[in-house]
Amino acid sequence: MDDLTSPAMIRPFRAAGRPDPLPVPSAQLRIWFLDRLAGGAPTFNLSIVVRMQGTLDRPVLEAALADVVARHESLRTVFADVEGCPVKRVLDERQASPVLEVCRADPSELERELAVAAKRPFDLATEPPLRASLLELAEDEHVLLLLLHRIACDGWSAGPLGRDLVASYNARRRGAVPDRSQPVVRDADHFDHFPGRQRKLGDPADQNNLKTGQLAYWRTALSGLGNEIGLPFDRSRPATPSFGGDSVMFEVASEVQARLAELARRSGTTMFTVLHAGLAVLLARLTGELDIAIGTPVPGRVRDLSEDLVGHFANTVVLRTDLVGSPTFADLLQDVHAVDLAAFAHQDVPFEQVVEAVNPERVVGRHPLVQVFMTARPLEHAWGMTGLRTTAREHPFGAVEFDLGFNFDTRYAPDGTAVGIVGEARFSTDLFDRTTVETIVDRLVRVLSAVAADATLAVGDVDILSAAERETLLSGWNDTATEVCAQSVPELLEVRAAKTPDAVAVRIGAVELTYGELNARANRVARWLTRRGAGPESVVALSMPRSVDLVVAVWGTLKAGAAYCPIDPEYPAERVSFMLADCGAHIVLKEPVVADDMADTNLTNADRVTPLLPAHPCYVIYTSGSTGVPKAVVMHGAALVNLMSWYRRASEKEGWSAHRTANFSSISFDMAIMEILISTVRGGCLEMPQEEARRDLHQLVTWLAANEVNEIFVPNLVLAAIVDASRGAAGGLPRLRHVVQGGEAFRLTAELAAFRRAAPDRRLMNYYGPTETHVATAAVLPSDPDEWSAEAPIGRPIDNMRTYVLDRWLKPVPVGVPGELYIAGVQLARGYLKRAGATAARYVPDPFGEPGTRMYRTGDVVRWQADGQLMFVGRADDQLKIRGFRVEPGEVEAVLRRHEEVVQVAVVAVRERSTAAKRLVAYVVPAAATLTSAVLRRHAAEFLPHHMVPKIRLIESLPLTPNGKLDRGALPALTEEAGRPPSNPVEREVCGAFAEVLGKSVADVDQNFFSSGGHSLGALRVVHGIRRRLGVNLPVSAVFEYPTPAGIARVLGRAERVRAVNSS
């Protein structure tokens, strides 16, 4: 393993006189600040556990500890808080001499006892940063816990600390006086203020000094870096982090280690570089990202005295890897090696100053710039204490600063031969379950084994799945093969008409048709169309208003063997002309067909222009095109027969029964044909609301109640409005028992839960499927809303369909990892009409299916859940990111819906004209004109981090497409806003506190402190300024959560003293 404390990594210095007051280095400033931010959490506690077997001399041990503290001033330094800045004070030896706390411990309780002791926080203002506890397991077995605060030591301090403690213990044990010939290390941890160090960094006034050059390097190297890597968290990052942590151990076999070492030798790199490249590959495969940033500590120490120092000197450098183009691992290794060398060559500038220069978005509890760390340091040390067998190791007792970290340590045989790598993965328990990290380290070992065996593997070809996982993802959860009835689509109606000819098939208002009448009229229309040449592979355009005649025309077209193409009569003339020309309609029906002279018997293939086959088109439906030109999806009959076969089987299995199905969907939406076919298969009635009821949701609810509708298929926005409108109508629509959401992301709300509970036998379902596949997956929500997850899954593939979640290299991703959804199976449409290029781009060969089969690339990002259901994440081609943050609009919408005066809300990302930056905008339909955007923003700020608080636009109603989905293109344009001046004394005082720290006037209460040049330590000075001005103690975390004067004033408004200021 590389030695990061080698001479190449250590800078020499000569000590000089002591400044007064003692300066605080940047690294210590940052730790001091974060310690204050954590509010007394043990985040920066460093635990060294020393296991001792043999005869221990306790008084000698206690004396040896006092010797170590006397020698190292860093272990007896305290940090007072003076107006938001730390001031160092060195205690004398007697004040700081540690008391060895001794207690007996049951071996079975040892880990718990150590954890409790290790989690006691330090008071840096009064308490020396070292505690010692001795746990006696037996007369000849002890465990020593040395608990230090990282402000006084770093990971490289264990060596000198152990050497000094051992030397003193051994000397005193044999009755000798410890060797004090070596000088006391007098506050050496302020070495970056020594003249030699200052000369290296250069005169701050010199624009060409080393510091300026290194900062310029980091600005360039980290330009455009995202704020957060998309790790597969088990939970969202909490607003108030606990900094709790845990660790998982792992091993890399000796033969793999030997191959990796040989790879490093052949490539002219190092083992550290090989491990870095392997970790970058894993992170790319787990996140789907190609821009991978990993942090690593460097000793930051100086030659000659470095081996004798206990203190915090470590610095952090960012190792940024570009994996674009899926290079081979051997090629990636060279790129990573160059990145590592360049980063280490620019390690002198403190990480805190790099953060200030790059100025990423700050979030409480998230490490800036990098959230994944790697180190290469020994995990255990042998301390040769007289009469004792000892091993010492740093132990991660429950506190981490980062999200995920890896430490690698080479194991050696007694003869010095490397025999493998032992590793430790530390993780935030706020974000990860232990089982998730166990799986991650298994994948890391798999990656390292793969590239050790073959370094010519491309990044995208490195397999991170086990054979069992692969089998589950590709086959187990896609085991959907089911026998389908041999009927054609027309026969679905014909069989039903023969069984129940007198049952009502379709009704709108007072007009209705029985199945016998519907079948007979459809037969006459089919013969009329056939006589005019319509049949298989031809298109009949339907441009008719909502009526029973429209349903007759659909069935007549299908019976003729032709495909219907719905054209909304209200479409603009230009669009209608385009669609008619593009689809090549053989016939256009704009009014009911009068064909009384035609026979009303069922057609056979002998009656059709050509025989009807399952592969023939049954409808042509237009969807929006990315170029602005709509494109037509051509769906075949076999898909609809499979869909109906699945629905019939699922209905019987789940006990669904519905006698009246609403035909809410526009005929231009593929869900309309499902409504028509479902009611036919079950022998129920297709209830058609008038167009006025479809467009006025209060009328729709009244219509649903009056017609006792049992089943409805609607998009999320319409369902939310129905739920809202039904609260006072007809007892909550008790007859509406089967509700299917399709077409949008399904938002699970408290109101929806109440709607579900209002009818014990009501079922809620979520259907997913683009027009190009129709329904591909389905999920039934649990009957008890208490069992609902935070988000609605889109479910599992239906009969004879397969779903793959793939990365950019078309490799299956593990459970919990986002990937793009690909769909295969019988319900894939034939493609896009007359658009071979577009068809080839979206319908691609299925590498997991039989030769010649295809899969459809949806462009949707999903992830597998452990139970085999799919969860929708977002769009691959237009993921919603605000200032580098992934934002889930549903979370923002849910918060806004909690406000009692909000009726409907839709959250979208809009580009500001002036900056081209994305801005989160919430379009809100208020219940009353008294609701204001300012009130809603304050409401949102109570529950959301600052970057998720949207701009509010109040509108009369949300624009919907004919299919009931949100019409994003029809939303009002975003208007520019001027800054808001302070409106009360508290806001004026907070603006004043901001101005003091920023060194410039602040007159906008929405001005972001960090975007305006503020930094972490400045946030603490803001807190002190507010305390001085208003006499209120504000937690520093509030500046991160609400980094504007308006936001902080809202927090302060809860304090009685501040309310008095505002009222005066």
Coordinates of C-alpha atoms in Angstrom, one line a residue, residues 239 241 362-366 1040-1041:
A239 CA -32.7 18.6 7.4
P241 CA -28.3 15.5 10.5
R362 CA -24.0 24.6 1.2
V363 CA -26.3 22.2 2.9
V364 CA -26.3 21.3 6.5
G365 CA -24.9 17.8 7.0
R366 CA -23.5 17.4 3.5
F1040 CA -27.6 27.1 6.2
E1041 CA -31.3 26.0 6.2

